[in-house]
Coordinates of C-alpha atoms and ligand atoms in Angstrom, one line a residue:
X1 CA 7.4 97.1 51.9
X2 CA 6.8 95.3 48.7
X3 CA 9.7 93.1 49.3
X4 CA 8.3 92.0 52.6
X5 CA 5.0 91.2 51.0
X6 CA 6.8 89.0 48.5
X7 CA 8.7 87.2 51.2
X8 CA 5.6 86.5 53.2
X9 CA 3.8 85.1 50.2
X10 CA 6.8 83.0 49.4
X11 CA 7.0 81.6 52.9
X12 CA 3.4 80.7 52.9
X13 CA 3.7 78.9 49.6
X14 CA 6.9 77.1 50.4
X15 CA 5.7 76.0 53.7
X16 CA 2.9 74.1 52.1
X17 CA 3.4 70.6 53.5
X18 CA 5.5 68.0 52.0
X19 CA 4.4 65.5 49.6
X20 CA 1.3 63.3 50.3
X21 CA -0.2 65.5 52.9
X22 CA -2.6 67.4 50.7
X23 CA -4.3 64.4 49.2
X24 CA -8.0 65.1 48.9
X25 CA -9.1 61.6 48.0
X26 CA -7.9 58.3 49.3
X27 CA -5.8 56.9 46.6
X28 CA -5.7 53.3 45.6
X29 CA -2.1 52.4 45.5
X30 CA -0.7 48.9 45.1
X31 CA -2.2 48.0 41.8
X32 CA 0.2 46.2 39.5
X33 CA 2.7 48.4 37.7
X34 CA 1.6 48.9 34.1
X35 CA 4.4 47.8 31.7
X36 CA 4.3 49.8 28.5
X37 CA 3.8 47.9 25.2
X38 CA 6.9 47.7 23.1
X39 CA 6.9 49.2 19.7
X40 CA 10.0 48.1 17.7
X41 CA 10.7 50.9 15.3
X42 CA 12.8 50.0 12.2
X43 CA 12.9 51.0 8.6
X44 CA 9.9 51.1 6.4
X45 CA 6.3 52.0 6.9
X46 CA 3.9 50.8 9.5
X47 CA 5.0 52.4 12.8
X48 CA 2.4 54.9 13.9
X49 CA 2.5 56.9 17.0
X50 CA -0.9 58.6 17.4
X51 CA -1.2 61.4 19.9
X52 CA -4.7 61.3 21.2
X53 CA -7.1 62.4 23.9
X54 CA -8.2 60.0 26.5
X55 CA -9.5 59.5 30.0
X56 CA -8.0 57.4 32.7
X57 CA -9.3 56.5 36.2
X58 CA -6.1 57.0 38.2
X59 CA -8.5 56.7 41.1
X60 CA -11.5 54.5 40.6
X61 CA -14.7 56.3 39.9
X62 CA -12.9 59.5 38.8
X63 CA -12.1 59.7 35.1
X64 CA -9.4 62.3 34.3
X65 CA -9.0 63.9 30.9
X66 CA -5.6 62.9 29.6
X67 CA -3.4 62.8 26.6
X68 CA -1.3 59.9 25.3
X69 CA 0.5 58.4 22.4
X70 CA -1.4 55.3 21.2
X71 CA -3.2 55.1 24.5
X72 CA -5.0 57.2 27.1
X73 CA -1.9 58.3 29.1
X74 CA 1.8 58.1 28.2
X75 CA 2.9 56.0 25.3
X76 CA 4.4 52.8 24.1
X77 CA 8.1 51.9 24.8
X78 CA 9.9 52.7 21.6
X79 CA 12.8 50.4 20.8
X80 CA 15.3 51.6 18.2
X81 CA 18.4 49.7 17.0
X82 CA 21.7 51.4 16.6
X83 CA 22.8 51.5 13.0
X84 CA 19.3 51.1 11.7
X85 CA 16.9 53.7 10.4
X86 CA 13.7 54.2 12.4
X87 CA 10.6 55.4 10.4
X88 CA 7.8 56.6 12.5
X89 CA 4.5 58.4 11.6
X90 CA 3.4 60.7 14.4
X91 CA -0.2 61.5 14.0
X92 CA -1.9 64.3 15.9
X93 CA -5.4 63.5 17.0
X94 CA -5.5 66.0 19.9
X95 CA -7.0 69.4 19.8
X96 CA -3.8 71.4 19.8
X97 CA -0.4 71.5 18.0
X98 CA 2.0 68.9 19.3
X99 CA 5.5 67.6 18.6
X100 CA 7.4 64.4 19.4
X101 CA 10.8 65.3 20.6
X102 CA 13.3 62.4 20.9
X103 CA 14.9 63.6 24.1
X104 CA 18.6 62.5 24.2
X105 CA 18.8 61.2 20.7
X106 CA 21.5 62.4 18.4
X107 CA 19.5 63.4 15.3
X108 CA 19.7 66.5 13.1
X109 CA 17.5 69.5 14.0
X110 CA 14.9 68.8 11.4
X111 CA 14.2 65.4 12.9
X112 CA 14.5 66.5 16.6
X113 CA 10.8 67.4 17.2
X114 CA 11.6 70.8 18.8
X115 CA 9.2 73.7 19.0
X116 CA 9.6 74.6 15.3
X117 CA 8.3 71.2 14.3
X118 CA 4.9 71.6 16.0
X119 CA 2.1 70.3 13.8
X120 CA -1.6 70.8 13.9
X121 CA -4.5 68.4 14.7
X122 CA -5.2 66.1 11.8
X123 CA -1.6 66.2 10.5
X124 CA 1.1 63.6 10.5
X125 CA 4.8 64.1 10.9
X126 CA 6.9 61.3 9.5
X127 CA 10.6 61.6 10.5
X128 CA 13.1 59.1 9.3
X129 CA 15.5 58.8 12.2
X130 CA 19.1 57.6 11.7
X131 CA 19.8 55.8 14.9
X132 CA 23.4 56.6 15.8
X133 CA 23.5 56.3 19.5
X134 CA 24.9 53.9 22.0
X135 CA 22.6 51.6 23.9
X136 CA 20.7 53.9 26.3
X137 CA 17.4 54.8 28.0
X138 CA 16.0 58.0 26.4
X139 CA 12.5 59.4 26.2
X140 CA 10.1 61.3 24.0
X141 CA 7.6 64.1 24.8
X142 CA 5.8 66.9 23.2
X143 CA 7.8 70.2 23.0
X144 CA 5.4 73.0 21.8
X145 CA 6.6 76.3 23.2
X146 CA 4.4 77.5 26.0
X147 CA 2.5 74.2 26.1
X148 CA 5.1 71.6 27.0
X149 CA 4.4 71.6 30.7
X150 CA 0.7 71.1 30.2
X151 CA 1.0 68.5 27.5
X152 CA 3.6 66.4 29.3
X153 CA 1.6 66.6 32.5
X154 CA -1.5 65.3 30.7
X155 CA 0.5 62.4 29.3
X156 CA 2.4 63.2 26.1
X157 CA 5.6 61.3 27.1
X158 CA 7.1 57.9 26.8
X159 CA 10.3 55.9 27.1
X160 CA 12.8 55.0 24.4
X161 CA 15.3 52.2 24.6
X162 CA 18.2 52.1 22.1
X163 CA 19.7 48.7 21.6
X164 CA 23.2 48.2 20.2
X165 CA 23.4 44.9 18.3
X166 CA 27.2 45.2 18.2
X167 CA 27.7 45.6 22.0
X168 CA 27.2 42.8 24.5
X169 CA 24.8 43.9 27.2
X170 CA 25.9 41.9 30.3
X171 CA 23.0 43.1 32.4
X172 CA 19.5 41.8 33.0
X173 CA 17.7 42.7 29.7
X174 CA 14.6 40.6 29.5
X175 CA 12.0 43.4 29.1
X176 CA 9.1 42.9 31.5
X177 CA 10.8 40.1 33.3
X178 CA 14.0 41.4 34.8
X179 CA 14.3 44.7 33.0
X180 CA 11.6 47.3 33.7
X181 CA 10.9 50.9 32.7
X182 CA 9.9 53.1 35.6
X183 CA 8.5 56.5 34.5
X184 CA 8.2 58.5 37.7
X185 CA 5.8 61.5 37.8
X186 CA 4.2 63.5 40.5
X187 CA 0.6 64.7 39.9
X188 CA -2.1 66.6 41.7
X189 CA -5.7 65.3 42.1
X190 CA -8.7 67.4 42.9
X191 CA -11.3 66.6 45.5
X192 CA -13.2 64.4 43.1
X193 CA -10.1 62.4 42.3
X194 CA -9.4 63.8 38.9
X195 CA -5.9 64.7 37.9
X196 CA -5.5 68.5 37.9
X197 CA -3.0 71.0 36.6
X198 CA -3.6 74.6 37.3
X199 CA -0.3 76.2 38.0
X200 CA -0.5 79.6 39.7
X201 CA 2.2 82.2 39.6
X202 CA 4.2 80.6 42.4
X203 CA 4.0 77.2 40.7
X204 CA 5.3 78.8 37.5
X205 CA 8.2 80.2 39.5
X206 CA 9.0 77.1 41.5
X207 CA 7.9 74.6 39.0
X208 CA 4.7 72.6 39.6
X209 CA 4.9 69.8 42.1
X210 CA 2.2 67.2 42.6
X211 CA 1.2 65.6 45.8
X212 CA 0.8 62.0 44.6
X213 CA 3.2 59.7 42.9
X214 CA 2.6 57.8 39.6
X215 CA 4.9 55.2 38.0
X216 CA 4.0 54.3 34.4
X217 CA 0.7 56.1 35.0
X218 CA -0.4 54.2 38.1
X219 CA -0.5 55.5 41.7
X220 CA 2.2 54.0 43.8
X221 CA 2.0 50.6 42.1
X222 CA 3.4 47.2 43.0
X223 CA 5.8 45.2 40.8
X224 CA 6.5 41.5 41.3
X225 CA 10.1 40.9 40.5
X226 CA 12.1 37.6 40.2
X227 CA 14.4 36.7 43.1
X228 CA 17.6 37.8 41.3
X229 CA 19.2 40.8 39.7
X230 CA 16.7 43.2 38.3
X231 CA 17.4 46.2 36.1
X232 CA 15.2 49.3 36.6
X233 CA 15.3 52.1 34.1
X234 CA 14.4 55.2 36.0
X235 CA 13.1 58.2 34.2
X236 CA 12.2 61.3 36.0
X237 CA 9.4 62.5 33.8
X238 CA 8.0 65.0 36.3
X239 CA 7.5 68.6 35.4
X240 CA 9.7 70.0 38.2
X241 CA 10.2 67.6 41.1
X242 CA 13.6 66.2 41.9
X243 CA 14.0 62.9 43.6
X244 CA 16.5 61.3 46.0
X245 CA 15.6 57.7 45.4
X246 CA 16.4 54.9 47.9
X247 CA 14.8 51.7 49.2
X248 CA 13.1 51.8 52.5
X249 CA 15.4 49.1 53.9
X250 CA 18.4 51.1 52.9
X251 CA 19.7 48.4 50.6
X252 CA 22.6 48.9 48.3
X253 CA 22.0 48.9 44.6
X254 CA 24.2 49.7 41.6
X255 CA 23.9 52.4 39.0
X256 CA 24.9 51.0 35.6
X257 CA 23.8 53.8 33.2
X258 CA 23.0 57.5 33.1
X259 CA 21.3 59.6 30.4
X260 CA 23.6 58.7 27.5
X261 CA 24.2 55.0 28.2
X262 CA 26.2 52.6 30.2
X263 CA 28.8 53.7 32.8
X264 CA 32.3 52.1 32.5
X265 CA 31.6 50.2 35.7
X266 CA 28.6 49.7 38.1
X267 CA 28.6 52.1 41.0
X268 CA 27.4 51.0 44.4
X269 CA 25.1 53.4 46.2
X270 CA 22.2 53.6 48.6
X271 CA 20.6 56.7 47.2
X272 CA 20.3 58.3 43.8
X273 CA 19.3 61.8 42.8
X274 CA 17.4 62.4 39.6
X275 CA 16.4 65.9 38.4
X276 CA 13.6 66.3 35.8
X277 CA 14.4 64.5 32.5
X278 CA 17.4 62.6 33.9
X279 CA 17.6 58.9 33.6
X280 CA 19.5 56.3 35.5
X281 CA 19.5 52.5 35.1
X282 CA 20.1 50.7 38.3
X283 CA 20.4 47.0 39.1
X284 CA 18.9 45.8 42.3
X285 CA 19.5 42.4 43.9
X286 CA 16.2 40.8 45.1
X287 CA 17.7 37.4 46.0
X288 CA 16.9 37.9 49.7
X289 CA 13.2 37.8 48.7
X290 CA 12.1 40.6 51.0
X291 CA 9.5 43.0 49.9
X292 CA 10.8 46.5 49.6
X293 CA 9.6 49.9 48.7
X294 CA 11.1 52.5 46.4
X295 CA 11.0 55.8 48.3
X296 CA 12.3 59.4 47.9
X297 CA 13.1 62.2 50.1
X298 CA 11.9 65.7 49.3
X299 CA 14.7 67.5 47.6
X300 CA 14.7 71.3 47.7
X301 CA 15.0 73.0 44.4
X302 CA 16.4 76.0 46.3
X303 CA 13.1 77.9 46.1
X304 CA 13.0 81.4 44.9
X305 CA 15.1 82.5 47.8
X306 CA 17.0 79.3 48.5
X307 CA 20.1 77.6 47.2
X308 CA 22.7 80.3 47.2
X309 CA 20.1 83.1 47.3
X310 CA 19.2 85.3 50.1
X311 CA 18.2 82.5 52.4
X312 CA 19.6 79.1 52.4
X313 CA 17.5 76.0 52.0
X314 CA 17.6 75.3 55.7
X315 CA 15.5 78.5 56.4
X316 CA 12.2 78.7 54.8
X317 CA 11.8 75.6 52.7
X318 CA 13.8 73.1 54.7
X319 CA 16.6 71.3 53.1
X320 CA 14.3 68.3 52.8
X321 CA 16.9 66.0 54.2
X322 CA 15.1 65.6 57.5
X323 CA 11.7 65.0 55.9
X324 CA 10.3 61.5 56.1
X325 CA 10.7 59.7 52.8
X326 CA 7.6 59.3 50.7
X327 CA 6.7 56.1 48.9
X328 CA 6.9 55.8 45.1
X329 CA 6.2 52.1 44.5
X330 CA 6.7 48.7 46.1
X331 CA 8.3 45.5 45.0
X332 CA 7.2 41.9 45.8
X333 CA 9.6 39.2 45.1
X334 CA 8.5 36.0 43.3
X335 CA 10.3 32.9 42.2
X336 CA 14.0 32.7 41.5
X337 CA 15.1 34.3 38.3
X338 CA 15.2 31.9 35.4
X339 CA 17.1 34.0 33.1
X340 CA 19.7 36.8 33.4
X341 CA 23.1 37.1 35.0
X342 CA 23.5 36.0 38.6
X343 CA 26.2 38.6 39.2
X344 CA 27.1 42.0 38.1
X345 CA 30.1 42.4 35.8
X346 CA 33.0 44.4 37.1
X347 CA 33.1 46.6 34.0
X348 CA 30.6 47.5 31.3
X349 CA 30.9 48.1 27.6
X350 CA 30.4 51.9 27.9
X351 CA 31.0 54.3 25.1
X352 CA 32.6 57.4 26.6
X353 CA 34.1 59.5 23.8
X354 CA 37.3 61.5 24.2
X355 CA 36.2 65.0 23.5
X356 CA 39.6 66.5 23.8
X357 CA 40.3 70.0 24.8
X358 CA 37.7 72.7 24.2
X359 CA 38.4 75.3 21.5
X360 CA 36.1 77.9 23.0
X361 CA 34.1 78.7 26.0
X362 CA 30.5 79.9 26.4
X363 CA 28.7 81.2 29.4
X364 CA 25.0 80.7 30.3
X365 CA 23.2 82.1 33.2
X366 CA 19.7 80.9 33.9
X367 CA 17.6 83.8 35.2
X368 CA 14.4 84.4 36.8
X369 CA 13.6 88.0 35.9
X370 CA 14.1 89.3 39.4
X371 CA 14.6 93.0 38.8
X372 CA 11.1 93.5 37.8
X373 CA 9.9 91.0 40.4
X374 CA 11.2 93.0 43.3
X375 CA 10.3 96.3 41.9
X376 CA 6.9 95.8 40.5
X377 CA 5.6 92.6 42.1
X378 CA 3.9 90.0 40.0
X379 CA 2.1 92.1 37.5
X380 CA 5.4 93.5 36.4
X381 CA 7.8 90.6 36.3
X382 CA 6.8 89.4 32.9
X383 CA 9.4 89.4 30.1
X384 CA 8.9 89.1 26.4
X385 CA 5.5 87.6 25.5
X386 CA 4.6 87.2 29.1
X387 CA 7.7 85.1 29.9
X388 CA 9.2 85.4 33.3
X389 CA 12.4 83.3 32.9
X390 CA 15.3 83.6 30.6
X391 CA 18.9 82.7 29.9
X392 CA 21.6 85.4 29.8
X393 CA 18.8 87.9 30.4
X394 CA 16.8 87.0 27.4
X395 CA 13.5 85.0 27.3
X396 CA 13.1 82.5 24.5
X397 CA 12.2 83.9 21.2
X398 CA 11.2 81.3 18.6
X399 CA 12.1 83.7 15.8
X400 CA 15.7 84.4 16.8
X401 CA 18.8 82.2 16.9
X402 CA 20.9 82.7 20.0
X403 CA 24.0 80.9 18.9
X404 CA 25.7 79.4 15.9
X405 CA 27.8 76.5 17.0
X406 CA 30.4 75.0 14.6
X407 CA 30.0 71.3 14.0
X408 CA 32.5 68.8 15.4
X409 CA 34.3 71.2 17.8
X410 CA 34.6 70.6 21.5
X411 CA 33.4 73.6 23.6
X412 CA 33.3 74.3 27.3
X413 CA 29.9 75.5 28.4
X414 CA 29.8 77.2 31.8
X415 CA 26.4 77.3 33.3
X416 CA 25.3 79.3 36.3
X417 CA 22.0 79.9 37.9
X418 CA 20.6 82.5 40.2
X419 CA 18.0 81.8 42.9
X420 CA 17.2 78.2 42.2
X421 CA 18.8 75.0 41.0
X422 CA 17.8 74.1 37.4
X423 CA 18.2 71.0 35.3
X424 CA 20.0 72.2 32.2
X425 CA 19.3 70.2 29.0
X426 CA 21.0 70.4 25.6
X427 CA 19.5 68.9 22.4
X428 CA 21.3 67.0 19.7
X429 CA 24.2 65.5 21.6
X430 CA 25.4 64.1 24.9
X431 CA 28.0 65.9 26.9
X432 CA 30.5 65.3 29.6
X433 CA 30.2 67.0 33.0
X434 CA 33.5 68.6 34.1
X435 CA 32.5 70.4 37.3
X436 CA 29.3 70.5 39.3
X437 CA 28.7 73.0 42.0
X438 CA 32.2 74.2 41.4
X439 CA 33.7 70.8 42.1
X440 CA 35.5 68.6 39.6
X441 CA 33.6 65.3 38.9
X442 CA 34.8 62.0 37.6
X443 CA 33.3 61.4 34.2
X444 CA 33.4 57.6 34.8
X445 CA 30.9 58.1 37.6
X446 CA 28.6 60.3 35.7
X447 CA 28.8 59.1 32.1
X448 CA 27.5 60.9 29.1
X449 CA 24.6 63.2 30.0
X450 CA 22.1 65.4 28.3
X451 CA 20.7 67.0 31.5
X452 CA 22.8 68.3 34.3
X453 CA 21.6 69.8 37.5
X454 CA 23.0 73.3 37.9
X455 CA 23.5 73.7 41.6
X456 CA 26.4 76.1 41.7
X457 CA 28.8 76.7 38.9
X458 CA 28.7 73.9 36.4
X459 CA 30.9 73.1 33.4
X460 CA 30.3 70.7 30.6
X461 CA 32.3 69.6 27.6
X462 CA 30.1 69.5 24.5
X463 CA 30.5 68.7 20.9
X464 CA 27.8 68.5 18.2
X465 CA 28.1 66.1 15.3
X466 CA 24.5 66.7 13.9
X467 CA 23.5 69.6 11.9
X468 CA 20.7 72.0 12.8
X469 CA 19.6 74.7 10.4
X470 CA 18.1 78.0 11.5
X471 CA 14.5 76.8 10.6
X472 CA 14.9 73.9 13.0
X473 CA 17.5 74.8 15.6
X474 CA 18.5 72.8 18.6
X475 CA 17.4 73.9 22.1
X476 CA 19.1 74.4 25.4
X477 CA 16.9 74.9 28.3
X478 CA 15.9 74.3 31.9
X479 CA 13.9 71.1 32.1
X480 CA 11.6 72.3 34.8
X481 CA 8.8 72.5 32.3
X482 CA 7.2 75.5 33.8
X483 CA 10.5 77.4 33.5
X484 CA 11.0 76.2 29.9
X485 CA 7.6 77.4 28.9
X486 CA 8.2 80.7 30.7
X487 CA 11.2 81.4 28.5
X488 CA 14.2 79.7 30.1
X489 CA 15.3 78.4 26.8
X490 CA 17.6 79.3 23.9
X491 CA 18.2 77.9 20.5
X492 CA 21.2 77.4 18.2
X493 CA 22.2 76.2 14.8
X494 CA 25.0 73.7 14.2
X495 CA 26.8 73.9 10.9
Ligands
C2O1 CU1 13.2 66.8 27.1 CU2 14.0 70.1 25.0 O1 13.6 68.4 26.0
CU2 CU1 15.6 67.2 24.6
CU3 CU1 14.6 76.1 35.9

C-alpha cells in the first residue's frame, strides 16, 4: 500500500517533462557568451577572491539574488602555474559561512577548502597553495556541509586553469580568442523570471535539475569563434544534471583532456557525456564557417527506481536517448583564425603516472537510505542529522574520520551504487579508472580523473601524495550536490 503510493508519486515526478518545457517566462537567449576575467595567481600578496552577494538579470527586468566571487554570479578564471606558489585571500562578504574548495587540485587537506575550513562572514582565509599539478582545467566552489548545493546554485563557483611552463601545449591556447571556458549549468526560473532554488523531497532524492541552460552565467548564449581550431573547456557545474553533449549538425570533434589534464592523444567523437563536476577539453574545427549549436540529450540518472533498480530506465523515466536534444549555446564563425595551430597533433604531452599494482582494496557503496523509505515513507527516511543519503550505510559526520589512508600507496577502490547512478569524487589526488559498469576501460581514453560516474561496478586505482590531518581531512562523495549535502560523503586522513 505504502509502496504503491511511493511509486505513484515517483512516476508523477519523473514524468515531469523534459528540459525547457516548463519555462514560465520567455528567456532571452543569444546574448554574447560572458568570458570570465582572468586572475593570475602567483606568490605574494594582492590576489583577493571576495565572495559576495549580488543580483543578476538573467532575464531582463527580473533581478535574481545571487552569489559570486568578485562579481555577482560565478567568479574569475583563476590561472595557476605549475611549480609556483599561489597565494590567495578569500574574503567572505556573504551572510553565511563559505569555503573555497580547489576541486581537482593536489593540495594538502589544510589548504583544500573542504567543510572543516568553512569561515564566517567578515573573515578572510589565506591559503598558500603549492601548485603541483599538470596543466589542466579544474574548478573551485564553496563546500560547506549542508549548504554546498544552495551556494553553488546561487553562484559560488568558477574555473581554474593550471598552466605548465615546462610542457609544450600544442593546442589552441589563446584565452578568449581560440580557447574558451564553458561553465554549463541548469537553473530554474520562477514566473517573474527570477532564478529559483527550492528543492522538494524528490529533488533532494533525484538531484535538482533546472529547466533552463546557462553557460558562464548567461542563458543559451552565442559565441563568435574564429574559422579554425577552437578549444572549449567544458565544465559541468550543474548540481545534478548529466549531459550528453554534441553539435546539432553531428560534427565530429576531439576530446583532448579530461579532469586531470591532457590525454595521450586526441580522441575523435561525436558525443561526450559529462556528469556533474567532470571536465573535458575538446577541440572543434570551425573552418567550414557554418553556424552550429551545442546541444545535449537528456541523460537519465537512473531515477530512484531506474538504472539497475526495480525498473529500468526505459520504463518510468525514459532512457532519454529518444528525447529531442535541447540547446545549450550557439556558435557563429568569424574570420579565419590568425593564431593557433591549423591541425591537431597526433599525440599530446600527457602526464599519466604509473600507479603500479594496488596494495589494498576498499569498497564503497553509495546508498539512499531505502529501508526506512519503503517502510515509513518520507517522514521516516531521514538518517543522522536529517540526512537521507550515505556511503557504506553511514551518513556523513563531520566529527568522525571514516578512513585513514597511508600516503604514497596505490589502492584499488571499488565503488557500487544502489538505485541511481552517482558521480563519485575524491579530493586530494587524481585517479585512474580501471573498470566502469563492470567493463575494463583504457586509461589512455579516460586520462586522470577526480570524478567517475558510477553506473554499475566501478574500480579506480588511487594514490595520495598529499597529507590530510584529522582536523582537515579529504572528502570522497557523490557530486550530485543534493546527495552530498544529504550525507553521501565520507572523509579520510592521509598520513
Ligand atoms: Cu567539487 Cu568535494 O568537491
Ligand atoms: Cu573536490
Ligand atoms: Cu548521488
